[in-house]
Structures are given as structure tokens and as C-alpha cells.
């Protein structure tokens, strides 16, 4: 059983749900992507990830551009009690 965290800074870690993990895996290799390119349910996930500082959001004239934060580090935590 693994729990996924994202390390934002030295003492700040953010928990990711499975849907957020899948979204991050899908878009982590893209440099930038637009709000209009996302599916309807992915827009809400992107907004939530930008609130958690995992995605960087830039508002354009008619759209919103997202990019994965370059300074984050992902790591998995294994609960030794449940293994």
C-alpha cells in the first residue's frame, strides 16, 4: 500500500489522490497545456492541483495555460504497519 506525496519545499508535502496521480502522470512530460485542451473532469483536477502548487497557472486572454511546477519532487510513502 503506497501513499503518494509531492514535496513542494523543505517542510511542505502535499497528498495526492489517485485521480490526481493519474492526471499528473498523463501531463508531467508536457511542457505546457491549455485549459481548452483538457476534458471536463480534468479541468477541476487541474484547478485543484494548481491550488496545491503542483501546477503553475497562467491566465491568457481567452484561456488558461497550465504547466507542472519544476521545483516539486515526488516520492512514495510506504506504511510499514500495513505491509
PDB file with one MODEL, atoms N, CA, C and O in Angstrom:
MODEL        1
ATOM      1  N   UNK A   1       0.845  -1.181   0.000  1.00  0.00           N
ATOM      2  CA  UNK A   1       0.000   0.000   0.000  1.00  0.00           C
ATOM      3  C   UNK A   1       0.884   1.235   0.000  1.00  0.00           C
ATOM      4  O   UNK A   1       1.653   1.451   0.936  1.00  0.00           O
ATOM      5  N   UNK A   2       0.779   2.040  -1.039  1.00  0.00           N
ATOM      6  CA  UNK A   2       1.624   3.223  -1.162  1.00  0.00           C
ATOM      7  C   UNK A   2       0.780   4.486  -1.177  1.00  0.00           C
ATOM      8  O   UNK A   2      -0.286   4.537  -1.789  1.00  0.00           O
ATOM      9  N   UNK A   3       1.270   5.481  -0.503  1.00  0.00           N
ATOM     10  CA  UNK A   3       0.638   6.796  -0.494  1.00  0.00           C
ATOM     11  C   UNK A   3       1.561   7.734  -1.248  1.00  0.00           C
ATOM     12  O   UNK A   3       2.775   7.715  -1.043  1.00  0.00           O
ATOM     13  N   UNK A   4       0.995   8.548  -2.116  1.00  0.00           N
ATOM     14  CA  UNK A   4       1.791   9.439  -2.950  1.00  0.00           C
ATOM     15  C   UNK A   4       1.779  10.849  -2.369  1.00  0.00           C
ATOM     16  O   UNK A   4       0.716  11.421  -2.126  1.00  0.00           O
ATOM     17  N   UNK A   5       2.956  11.396  -2.153  1.00  0.00           N
ATOM     18  CA  UNK A   5       3.115  12.766  -1.707  1.00  0.00           C
ATOM     19  C   UNK A   5       3.962  13.513  -2.727  1.00  0.00           C
ATOM     20  O   UNK A   5       4.761  12.917  -3.449  1.00  0.00           O
ATOM     21  N   UNK A   6       3.779  14.795  -2.772  1.00  0.00           N
ATOM     22  CA  UNK A   6       4.614  15.681  -3.568  1.00  0.00           C
ATOM     23  C   UNK A   6       5.313  16.628  -2.603  1.00  0.00           C
ATOM     24  O   UNK A   6       4.666  17.267  -1.773  1.00  0.00           O
ATOM     25  N   UNK A   7       6.617  16.716  -2.713  1.00  0.00           N
ATOM     26  CA  UNK A   7       7.386  17.625  -1.861  1.00  0.00           C
ATOM     27  C   UNK A   7       7.527  18.947  -2.584  1.00  0.00           C
ATOM     28  O   UNK A   7       8.136  19.020  -3.652  1.00  0.00           O
ATOM     29  N   UNK A   8       6.963  19.992  -2.002  1.00  0.00           N
ATOM     30  CA  UNK A   8       6.983  21.307  -2.622  1.00  0.00           C
ATOM     31  C   UNK A   8       8.195  22.104  -2.148  1.00  0.00           C
ATOM     32  O   UNK A   8       8.867  22.752  -2.950  1.00  0.00           O
ATOM     33  N   UNK A   9       8.470  22.059  -0.865  1.00  0.00           N
ATOM     34  CA  UNK A   9       9.658  22.703  -0.313  1.00  0.00           C
ATOM     35  C   UNK A   9      10.177  21.848   0.839  1.00  0.00           C
ATOM     36  O   UNK A   9       9.725  20.720   1.032  1.00  0.00           O
ATOM     37  N   UNK A  10      11.105  22.375   1.587  1.00  0.00           N
ATOM     38  CA  UNK A  10      11.810  21.576   2.587  1.00  0.00           C
ATOM     39  C   UNK A  10      10.864  20.916   3.597  1.00  0.00           C
ATOM     40  O   UNK A  10      11.047  19.743   3.924  1.00  0.00           O
ATOM     41  N   UNK A  11       9.883  21.625   4.084  1.00  0.00           N
ATOM     42  CA  UNK A  11       8.992  21.092   5.099  1.00  0.00           C
ATOM     43  C   UNK A  11       7.545  20.986   4.632  1.00  0.00           C
ATOM     44  O   UNK A  11       6.650  20.804   5.457  1.00  0.00           O
ATOM     45  N   UNK A  12       7.299  21.094   3.358  1.00  0.00           N
ATOM     46  CA  UNK A  12       5.925  21.079   2.839  1.00  0.00           C
ATOM     47  C   UNK A  12       5.737  19.890   1.921  1.00  0.00           C
ATOM     48  O   UNK A  12       6.415  19.759   0.902  1.00  0.00           O
ATOM     49  N   UNK A  13       4.794  19.013   2.298  1.00  0.00           N
ATOM     50  CA  UNK A  13       4.412  17.867   1.464  1.00  0.00           C
ATOM     51  C   UNK A  13       2.915  17.918   1.237  1.00  0.00           C
ATOM     52  O   UNK A  13       2.161  18.314   2.126  1.00  0.00           O
ATOM     53  N   UNK A  14       2.483  17.520   0.054  1.00  0.00           N
ATOM     54  CA  UNK A  14       1.073  17.547  -0.302  1.00  0.00           C
ATOM     55  C   UNK A  14       0.660  16.139  -0.714  1.00  0.00           C
ATOM     56  O   UNK A  14       1.363  15.475  -1.476  1.00  0.00           O
ATOM     57  N   UNK A  15      -0.486  15.688  -0.203  1.00  0.00           N
ATOM     58  CA  UNK A  15      -1.018  14.378  -0.541  1.00  0.00           C
ATOM     59  C   UNK A  15      -1.739  14.437  -1.880  1.00  0.00           C
ATOM     60  O   UNK A  15      -2.402  15.427  -2.189  1.00  0.00           O
ATOM     61  N   UNK A  16      -1.610  13.379  -2.675  1.00  0.00           N
ATOM     62  CA  UNK A  16      -2.314  13.279  -3.952  1.00  0.00           C
ATOM     63  C   UNK A  16      -3.281  12.107  -3.934  1.00  0.00           C
ATOM     64  O   UNK A  16      -2.946  11.020  -3.462  1.00  0.00           O
ATOM     65  N   UNK A  17      -4.483  12.337  -4.451  1.00  0.00           N
ATOM     66  CA  UNK A  17      -5.451  11.262  -4.631  1.00  0.00           C
ATOM     67  C   UNK A  17      -5.110  10.502  -5.907  1.00  0.00           C
ATOM     68  O   UNK A  17      -4.287  10.957  -6.701  1.00  0.00           O
ATOM     69  N   UNK A  18      -5.728   9.363  -6.105  1.00  0.00           N
ATOM     70  CA  UNK A  18      -5.438   8.532  -7.274  1.00  0.00           C
ATOM     71  C   UNK A  18      -5.783   9.245  -8.579  1.00  0.00           C
ATOM     72  O   UNK A  18      -5.053   9.108  -9.560  1.00  0.00           O
ATOM     73  N   UNK A  19      -6.870   9.997  -8.611  1.00  0.00           N
ATOM     74  CA  UNK A  19      -7.225  10.726  -9.830  1.00  0.00           C
ATOM     75  C   UNK A  19      -6.200  11.815 -10.130  1.00  0.00           C
ATOM     76  O   UNK A  19      -5.868  12.063 -11.289  1.00  0.00           O
ATOM     77  N   UNK A  20      -5.703  12.460  -9.082  1.00  0.00           N
ATOM     78  CA  UNK A  20      -4.673  13.487  -9.269  1.00  0.00           C
ATOM     79  C   UNK A  20      -3.353  12.869  -9.697  1.00  0.00           C
ATOM     80  O   UNK A  20      -2.622  13.462 -10.491  1.00  0.00           O
ATOM     81  N   UNK A  21      -3.038  11.685  -9.182  1.00  0.00           N
ATOM     82  CA  UNK A  21      -1.829  10.976  -9.598  1.00  0.00           C
ATOM     83  C   UNK A  21      -1.895  10.622 -11.073  1.00  0.00           C
ATOM     84  O   UNK A  21      -0.920  10.801 -11.803  1.00  0.00           O
ATOM     85  N   UNK A  22      -3.055  10.113 -11.516  1.00  0.00           N
ATOM     86  CA  UNK A  22      -3.223   9.738 -12.923  1.00  0.00           C
ATOM     87  C   UNK A  22      -3.109  10.959 -13.829  1.00  0.00           C
ATOM     88  O   UNK A  22      -2.501  10.888 -14.897  1.00  0.00           O
ATOM     89  N   UNK A  23      -3.692  12.075 -13.406  1.00  0.00           N
ATOM     90  CA  UNK A  23      -3.605  13.314 -14.172  1.00  0.00           C
ATOM     91  C   UNK A  23      -2.159  13.778 -14.281  1.00  0.00           C
ATOM     92  O   UNK A  23      -1.717  14.183 -15.357  1.00  0.00           O
ATOM     93  N   UNK A  24      -1.422  13.723 -13.181  1.00  0.00           N
ATOM     94  CA  UNK A  24      -0.030  14.164 -13.180  1.00  0.00           C
ATOM     95  C   UNK A  24       0.844  13.266 -14.043  1.00  0.00           C
ATOM     96  O   UNK A  24       1.738  13.751 -14.735  1.00  0.00           O
ATOM     97  N   UNK A  25       0.595  11.971 -14.008  1.00  0.00           N
ATOM     98  CA  UNK A  25       1.340  11.043 -14.866  1.00  0.00           C
ATOM     99  C   UNK A  25       1.081  11.332 -16.343  1.00  0.00           C
ATOM    100  O   UNK A  25       1.982  11.221 -17.174  1.00  0.00           O
ATOM    101  N   UNK A  26      -0.153  11.700 -16.657  1.00  0.00           N
ATOM    102  CA  UNK A  26      -0.532  11.961 -18.053  1.00  0.00           C
ATOM    103  C   UNK A  26       0.130  13.227 -18.591  1.00  0.00           C
ATOM    104  O   UNK A  26       0.543  13.262 -19.750  1.00  0.00           O
ATOM    105  N   UNK A  27       0.236  14.263 -17.765  1.00  0.00           N
ATOM    106  CA  UNK A  27       0.683  15.570 -18.246  1.00  0.00           C
ATOM    107  C   UNK A  27       2.066  15.992 -17.769  1.00  0.00           C
ATOM    108  O   UNK A  27       2.492  17.104 -18.079  1.00  0.00           O
ATOM    109  N   UNK A  28       2.790  15.147 -17.021  1.00  0.00           N
ATOM    110  CA  UNK A  28       4.068  15.598 -16.471  1.00  0.00           C
ATOM    111  C   UNK A  28       5.153  15.787 -17.528  1.00  0.00           C
ATOM    112  O   UNK A  28       6.101  16.538 -17.297  1.00  0.00           O
ATOM    113  N   UNK A  29       5.041  15.130 -18.672  1.00  0.00           N
ATOM    114  CA  UNK A  29       6.060  15.276 -19.719  1.00  0.00           C
ATOM    115  C   UNK A  29       5.755  16.401 -20.699  1.00  0.00           C
ATOM    116  O   UNK A  29       6.605  16.748 -21.519  1.00  0.00           O
ATOM    117  N   UNK A  30       4.565  16.972 -20.627  1.00  0.00           N
ATOM    118  CA  UNK A  30       4.227  18.099 -21.492  1.00  0.00           C
ATOM    119  C   UNK A  30       4.750  19.379 -20.865  1.00  0.00           C
ATOM    120  O   UNK A  30       4.667  19.574 -19.653  1.00  0.00           O
ATOM    121  N   UNK A  31       5.284  20.237 -21.697  1.00  0.00           N
ATOM    122  CA  UNK A  31       5.828  21.496 -21.182  1.00  0.00           C
ATOM    123  C   UNK A  31       4.697  22.385 -20.676  1.00  0.00           C
ATOM    124  O   UNK A  31       4.732  22.839 -19.532  1.00  0.00           O
ATOM    125  N   UNK A  32       3.702  22.637 -21.511  1.00  0.00           N
ATOM    126  CA  UNK A  32       2.515  23.400 -21.115  1.00  0.00           C
ATOM    127  C   UNK A  32       1.300  22.786 -21.788  1.00  0.00           C
ATOM    128  O   UNK A  32       1.419  22.084 -22.792  1.00  0.00           O
ATOM    129  N   UNK A  33       0.132  23.060 -21.224  1.00  0.00           N
ATOM    130  CA  UNK A  33      -1.124  22.635 -21.840  1.00  0.00           C
ATOM    131  C   UNK A  33      -2.197  23.650 -21.472  1.00  0.00           C
ATOM    132  O   UNK A  33      -2.126  24.310 -20.436  1.00  0.00           O
ATOM    133  N   UNK A  34      -3.183  23.757 -22.339  1.00  0.00           N
ATOM    134  CA  UNK A  34      -4.227  24.761 -22.172  1.00  0.00           C
ATOM    135  C   UNK A  34      -5.465  24.157 -21.513  1.00  0.00           C
ATOM    136  O   UNK A  34      -5.706  22.951 -21.577  1.00  0.00           O
ATOM    137  N   UNK A  35      -6.224  25.019 -20.890  1.00  0.00           N
ATOM    138  CA  UNK A  35      -7.474  24.626 -20.256  1.00  0.00           C
ATOM    139  C   UNK A  35      -8.453  24.060 -21.284  1.00  0.00           C
ATOM    140  O   UNK A  35      -9.200  23.131 -20.980  1.00  0.00           O
ATOM    141  N   UNK A  36      -8.453  24.609 -22.490  1.00  0.00           N
ATOM    142  CA  UNK A  36      -9.371  24.159 -23.539  1.00  0.00           C
ATOM    143  C   UNK A  36      -8.990  22.786 -24.091  1.00  0.00           C
ATOM    144  O   UNK A  36      -9.817  22.139 -24.734  1.00  0.00           O
ATOM    145  N   UNK A  37      -7.763  22.329 -23.857  1.00  0.00           N
ATOM    146  CA  UNK A  37      -7.331  21.013 -24.319  1.00  0.00           C
ATOM    147  C   UNK A  37      -7.739  19.892 -23.355  1.00  0.00           C
ATOM    148  O   UNK A  37      -7.671  18.713 -23.705  1.00  0.00           O
ATOM    149  N   UNK A  38      -8.157  20.261 -22.155  1.00  0.00           N
ATOM    150  CA  UNK A  38      -8.486  19.271 -21.136  1.00  0.00           C
ATOM    151  C   UNK A  38      -9.932  18.811 -21.261  1.00  0.00           C
ATOM    152  O   UNK A  38     -10.781  19.517 -21.805  1.00  0.00           O
ATOM    153  N   UNK A  39     -10.195  17.605 -20.742  1.00  0.00           N
ATOM    154  CA  UNK A  39     -11.569  17.122 -20.661  1.00  0.00           C
ATOM    155  C   UNK A  39     -12.265  17.841 -19.510  1.00  0.00           C
ATOM    156  O   UNK A  39     -11.619  18.510 -18.704  1.00  0.00           O
ATOM    157  N   UNK A  40     -13.582  17.698 -19.442  1.00  0.00           N
ATOM    158  CA  UNK A  40     -14.358  18.449 -18.457  1.00  0.00           C
ATOM    159  C   UNK A  40     -13.957  18.096 -17.023  1.00  0.00           C
ATOM    160  O   UNK A  40     -13.801  18.991 -16.191  1.00  0.00           O
ATOM    161  N   UNK A  41     -13.789  16.817 -16.727  1.00  0.00           N
ATOM    162  CA  UNK A  41     -13.413  16.429 -15.367  1.00  0.00           C
ATOM    163  C   UNK A  41     -11.951  16.768 -15.050  1.00  0.00           C
ATOM    164  O   UNK A  41     -11.596  16.963 -13.887  1.00  0.00           O
ATOM    165  N   UNK A  42     -11.111  16.837 -16.079  1.00  0.00           N
ATOM    166  CA  UNK A  42      -9.701  17.172 -15.868  1.00  0.00           C
ATOM    167  C   UNK A  42      -9.502  18.646 -15.517  1.00  0.00           C
ATOM    168  O   UNK A  42      -8.508  19.006 -14.886  1.00  0.00           O
ATOM    169  N   UNK A  43     -10.443  19.496 -15.923  1.00  0.00           N
ATOM    170  CA  UNK A  43     -10.334  20.928 -15.611  1.00  0.00           C
ATOM    171  C   UNK A  43     -10.397  21.130 -14.093  1.00  0.00           C
ATOM    172  O   UNK A  43      -9.635  21.920 -13.535  1.00  0.00           O
ATOM    173  N   UNK A  44     -11.306  20.416 -13.435  1.00  0.00           N
ATOM    174  CA  UNK A  44     -11.420  20.535 -11.979  1.00  0.00           C
ATOM    175  C   UNK A  44     -10.174  20.008 -11.279  1.00  0.00           C
ATOM    176  O   UNK A  44      -9.733  20.581 -10.282  1.00  0.00           O
ATOM    177  N   UNK A  45      -9.603  18.919 -11.794  1.00  0.00           N
ATOM    178  CA  UNK A  45      -8.378  18.364 -11.214  1.00  0.00           C
ATOM    179  C   UNK A  45      -7.225  19.346 -11.388  1.00  0.00           C
ATOM    180  O   UNK A  45      -6.425  19.530 -10.472  1.00  0.00           O
ATOM    181  N   UNK A  46      -7.135  19.976 -12.554  1.00  0.00           N
ATOM    182  CA  UNK A  46      -6.069  20.950 -12.809  1.00  0.00           C
ATOM    183  C   UNK A  46      -6.190  22.153 -11.874  1.00  0.00           C
ATOM    184  O   UNK A  46      -5.179  22.658 -11.386  1.00  0.00           O
ATOM    185  N   UNK A  47      -7.403  22.611 -11.623  1.00  0.00           N
ATOM    186  CA  UNK A  47      -7.599  23.730 -10.701  1.00  0.00           C
ATOM    187  C   UNK A  47      -7.201  23.343  -9.283  1.00  0.00           C
ATOM    188  O   UNK A  47      -6.608  24.142  -8.558  1.00  0.00           O
ATOM    189  N   UNK A  48      -7.530  22.114  -8.890  1.00  0.00           N
ATOM    190  CA  UNK A  48      -7.182  21.645  -7.548  1.00  0.00           C
ATOM    191  C   UNK A  48      -5.666  21.498  -7.392  1.00  0.00           C
ATOM    192  O   UNK A  48      -5.108  21.836  -6.348  1.00  0.00           O
ATOM    193  N   UNK A  49      -5.002  20.990  -8.441  1.00  0.00           N
ATOM    194  CA  UNK A  49      -3.545  20.834  -8.387  1.00  0.00           C
ATOM    195  C   UNK A  49      -2.833  22.186  -8.406  1.00  0.00           C
ATOM    196  O   UNK A  49      -1.767  22.331  -7.808  1.00  0.00           O
ATOM    197  N   UNK A  50      -3.404  23.158  -9.075  1.00  0.00           N
ATOM    198  CA  UNK A  50      -2.793  24.487  -9.055  1.00  0.00           C
ATOM    199  C   UNK A  50      -2.992  25.144  -7.692  1.00  0.00           C
ATOM    200  O   UNK A  50      -2.150  25.934  -7.264  1.00  0.00           O
ATOM    201  N   UNK A  51      -4.083  24.835  -7.007  1.00  0.00           N
ATOM    202  CA  UNK A  51      -4.276  25.340  -5.647  1.00  0.00           C
ATOM    203  C   UNK A  51      -3.289  24.690  -4.681  1.00  0.00           C
ATOM    204  O   UNK A  51      -2.914  25.297  -3.678  1.00  0.00           O
ATOM    205  N   UNK A  52      -2.866  23.465  -4.975  1.00  0.00           N
ATOM    206  CA  UNK A  52      -1.883  22.766  -4.148  1.00  0.00           C
ATOM    207  C   UNK A  52      -0.448  23.105  -4.567  1.00  0.00           C
ATOM    208  O   UNK A  52       0.489  22.529  -4.016  1.00  0.00           O
ATOM    209  N   UNK A  53      -0.248  24.007  -5.508  1.00  0.00           N
ATOM    210  CA  UNK A  53       1.057  24.456  -6.019  1.00  0.00           C
ATOM    211  C   UNK A  53       1.799  23.376  -6.782  1.00  0.00           C
ATOM    212  O   UNK A  53       3.021  23.451  -6.906  1.00  0.00           O
ATOM    213  N   UNK A  54       1.109  22.390  -7.289  1.00  0.00           N
ATOM    214  CA  UNK A  54       1.735  21.353  -8.109  1.00  0.00           C
ATOM    215  C   UNK A  54       1.747  21.793  -9.567  1.00  0.00           C
ATOM    216  O   UNK A  54       2.695  21.502 -10.296  1.00  0.00           O
ATOM    217  N   UNK A  55       0.709  22.485  -9.993  1.00  0.00           N
ATOM    218  CA  UNK A  55       0.661  23.070 -11.329  1.00  0.00           C
ATOM    219  C   UNK A  55       0.804  24.586 -11.209  1.00  0.00           C
ATOM    220  O   UNK A  55       0.383  25.190 -10.223  1.00  0.00           O
ATOM    221  N   UNK A  56       1.400  25.178 -12.221  1.00  0.00           N
ATOM    222  CA  UNK A  56       1.507  26.629 -12.321  1.00  0.00           C
ATOM    223  C   UNK A  56       0.481  27.085 -13.346  1.00  0.00           C
ATOM    224  O   UNK A  56       0.386  26.522 -14.436  1.00  0.00           O
ATOM    225  N   UNK A  57      -0.281  28.103 -12.990  1.00  0.00           N
ATOM    226  CA  UNK A  57      -1.359  28.571 -13.869  1.00  0.00           C
ATOM    227  C   UNK A  57      -1.045  29.971 -14.374  1.00  0.00           C
ATOM    228  O   UNK A  57      -0.618  30.842 -13.616  1.00  0.00           O
ATOM    229  N   UNK A  58      -1.265  30.170 -15.676  1.00  0.00           N
ATOM    230  CA  UNK A  58      -1.069  31.484 -16.285  1.00  0.00           C
ATOM    231  C   UNK A  58      -2.338  31.816 -17.058  1.00  0.00           C
ATOM    232  O   UNK A  58      -2.738  31.074 -17.956  1.00  0.00           O
ATOM    233  N   UNK A  59      -2.963  32.925 -16.710  1.00  0.00           N
ATOM    234  CA  UNK A  59      -4.201  33.320 -17.384  1.00  0.00           C
ATOM    235  C   UNK A  59      -3.867  34.063 -18.665  1.00  0.00           C
ATOM    236  O   UNK A  59      -3.128  35.048 -18.654  1.00  0.00           O
ATOM    237  N   UNK A  60      -4.413  33.584 -19.754  1.00  0.00           N
ATOM    238  CA  UNK A  60      -4.271  34.238 -21.050  1.00  0.00           C
ATOM    239  C   UNK A  60      -5.530  35.033 -21.334  1.00  0.00           C
ATOM    240  O   UNK A  60      -6.424  35.086 -20.490  1.00  0.00           O
ATOM    241  N   UNK A  61      -5.622  35.654 -22.505  1.00  0.00           N
ATOM    242  CA  UNK A  61      -6.794  36.468 -22.836  1.00  0.00           C
ATOM    243  C   UNK A  61      -8.084  35.660 -22.830  1.00  0.00           C
ATOM    244  O   UNK A  61      -9.075  36.068 -22.224  1.00  0.00           O
ATOM    245  N   UNK A  62      -8.071  34.514 -23.504  1.00  0.00           N
ATOM    246  CA  UNK A  62      -9.306  33.734 -23.616  1.00  0.00           C
ATOM    247  C   UNK A  62      -9.176  32.325 -23.051  1.00  0.00           C
ATOM    248  O   UNK A  62     -10.110  31.532 -23.165  1.00  0.00           O
ATOM    249  N   UNK A  63      -8.048  32.001 -22.450  1.00  0.00           N
ATOM    250  CA  UNK A  63      -7.819  30.636 -21.970  1.00  0.00           C
ATOM    251  C   UNK A  63      -6.877  30.679 -20.766  1.00  0.00           C
ATOM    252  O   UNK A  63      -6.377  31.740 -20.394  1.00  0.00           O
ATOM    253  N   UNK A  64      -6.648  29.536 -20.175  1.00  0.00           N
ATOM    254  CA  UNK A  64      -5.710  29.400 -19.065  1.00  0.00           C
ATOM    255  C   UNK A  64      -4.660  28.370 -19.441  1.00  0.00           C
ATOM    256  O   UNK A  64      -4.988  27.289 -19.930  1.00  0.00           O
ATOM    257  N   UNK A  65      -3.408  28.704 -19.213  1.00  0.00           N
ATOM    258  CA  UNK A  65      -2.300  27.810 -19.529  1.00  0.00           C
ATOM    259  C   UNK A  65      -1.768  27.206 -18.232  1.00  0.00           C
ATOM    260  O   UNK A  65      -1.551  27.917 -17.250  1.00  0.00           O
ATOM    261  N   UNK A  66      -1.559  25.883 -18.236  1.00  0.00           N
ATOM    262  CA  UNK A  66      -1.021  25.179 -17.078  1.00  0.00           C
ATOM    263  C   UNK A  66       0.335  24.588 -17.417  1.00  0.00           C
ATOM    264  O   UNK A  66       0.607  24.260 -18.572  1.00  0.00           O
ATOM    265  N   UNK A  67       1.185  24.455 -16.409  1.00  0.00           N
ATOM    266  CA  UNK A  67       2.467  23.772 -16.537  1.00  0.00           C
ATOM    267  C   UNK A  67       2.767  23.121 -15.186  1.00  0.00           C
ATOM    268  O   UNK A  67       2.343  23.613 -14.141  1.00  0.00           O
ATOM    269  N   UNK A  68       3.498  22.018 -15.221  1.00  0.00           N
ATOM    270  CA  UNK A  68       3.877  21.340 -13.985  1.00  0.00           C
ATOM    271  C   UNK A  68       4.999  22.140 -13.326  1.00  0.00           C
ATOM    272  O   UNK A  68       5.951  22.550 -13.990  1.00  0.00           O
ATOM    273  N   UNK A  69       4.879  22.354 -12.034  1.00  0.00           N
ATOM    274  CA  UNK A  69       5.878  23.077 -11.266  1.00  0.00           C
ATOM    275  C   UNK A  69       7.220  22.343 -11.360  1.00  0.00           C
ATOM    276  O   UNK A  69       7.291  21.148 -11.071  1.00  0.00           O
ATOM    277  N   UNK A  70       8.266  23.039 -11.758  1.00  0.00           N
ATOM    278  CA  UNK A  70       9.575  22.399 -11.973  1.00  0.00           C
ATOM    279  C   UNK A  70      10.287  22.068 -10.673  1.00  0.00           C
ATOM    280  O   UNK A  70      11.206  21.249 -10.670  1.00  0.00           O
ATOM    281  N   UNK A  71       9.889  22.676  -9.586  1.00  0.00           N
ATOM    282  CA  UNK A  71      10.627  22.544  -8.333  1.00  0.00           C
ATOM    283  C   UNK A  71      10.063  21.484  -7.394  1.00  0.00           C
ATOM    284  O   UNK A  71      10.548  21.336  -6.272  1.00  0.00           O
ATOM    285  N   UNK A  72       9.058  20.751  -7.829  1.00  0.00           N
ATOM    286  CA  UNK A  72       8.490  19.731  -6.951  1.00  0.00           C
ATOM    287  C   UNK A  72       9.230  18.413  -7.113  1.00  0.00           C
ATOM    288  O   UNK A  72       9.835  18.144  -8.151  1.00  0.00           O
ATOM    289  N   UNK A  73       9.171  17.601  -6.071  1.00  0.00           N
ATOM    290  CA  UNK A  73       9.746  16.259  -6.099  1.00  0.00           C
ATOM    291  C   UNK A  73       8.686  15.296  -5.621  1.00  0.00           C
ATOM    292  O   UNK A  73       8.015  15.547  -4.620  1.00  0.00           O
ATOM    293  N   UNK A  74       8.533  14.192  -6.333  1.00  0.00           N
ATOM    294  CA  UNK A  74       7.525  13.234  -5.908  1.00  0.00           C
ATOM    295  C   UNK A  74       8.194  12.057  -5.221  1.00  0.00           C
ATOM    296  O   UNK A  74       9.282  11.626  -5.603  1.00  0.00           O
ATOM    297  N   UNK A  75       7.539  11.562  -4.225  1.00  0.00           N
ATOM    298  CA  UNK A  75       8.020  10.362  -3.567  1.00  0.00           C
ATOM    299  C   UNK A  75       6.845   9.607  -2.974  1.00  0.00           C
ATOM    300  O   UNK A  75       5.782  10.172  -2.718  1.00  0.00           O
ATOM    301  N   UNK A  76       7.057   8.337  -2.766  1.00  0.00           N
ATOM    302  CA  UNK A  76       6.006   7.460  -2.260  1.00  0.00           C
ATOM    303  C   UNK A  76       6.337   7.054  -0.833  1.00  0.00           C
ATOM    304  O   UNK A  76       7.488   6.768  -0.502  1.00  0.00           O
ATOM    305  N   UNK A  77       5.327   7.034  -0.011  1.00  0.00           N
ATOM    306  CA  UNK A  77       5.470   6.652   1.376  1.00  0.00           C
ATOM    307  C   UNK A  77       4.826   5.287   1.566  1.00  0.00           C
ATOM    308  O   UNK A  77       3.664   5.096   1.209  1.00  0.00           O
ATOM    309  N   UNK A  78       5.554   4.354   2.113  1.00  0.00           N
ATOM    310  CA  UNK A  78       5.019   3.012   2.376  1.00  0.00           C
ATOM    311  C   UNK A  78       4.807   2.893   3.875  1.00  0.00           C
ATOM    312  O   UNK A  78       5.736   3.053   4.666  1.00  0.00           O
ATOM    313  N   UNK A  79       3.565   2.608   4.250  1.00  0.00           N
ATOM    314  CA  UNK A  79       3.235   2.422   5.655  1.00  0.00           C
ATOM    315  C   UNK A  79       3.690   1.038   6.087  1.00  0.00           C
ATOM    316  O   UNK A  79       3.133   0.038   5.635  1.00  0.00           O
ATOM    317  N   UNK A  80       4.682   0.966   6.944  1.00  0.00           N
ATOM    318  CA  UNK A  80       5.274  -0.311   7.316  1.00  0.00           C
ATOM    319  C   UNK A  80       4.354  -1.153   8.173  1.00  0.00           C
ATOM    320  O   UNK A  80       4.539  -2.367   8.262  1.00  0.00           O
ATOM    321  N   UNK A  81       3.371  -0.543   8.804  1.00  0.00           N
ATOM    322  CA  UNK A  81       2.432  -1.300   9.633  1.00  0.00           C
ATOM    323  C   UNK A  81       1.502  -2.159   8.762  1.00  0.00           C
ATOM    324  O   UNK A  81       1.060  -3.224   9.194  1.00  0.00           O
ATOM    325  N   UNK A  82       1.208  -1.705   7.554  1.00  0.00           N
ATOM    326  CA  UNK A  82       0.263  -2.411   6.699  1.00  0.00           C
ATOM    327  C   UNK A  82       0.941  -3.339   5.710  1.00  0.00           C
ATOM    328  O   UNK A  82       0.249  -4.038   4.969  1.00  0.00           O
ATOM    329  N   UNK A  83       2.275  -3.378   5.665  1.00  0.00           N
ATOM    330  CA  UNK A  83       2.993  -4.224   4.731  1.00  0.00           C
ATOM    331  C   UNK A  83       3.151  -5.610   5.305  1.00  0.00           C
ATOM    332  O   UNK A  83       3.735  -6.481   4.661  1.00  0.00           O
TER     333      UNK A  83
ENDMDL
END
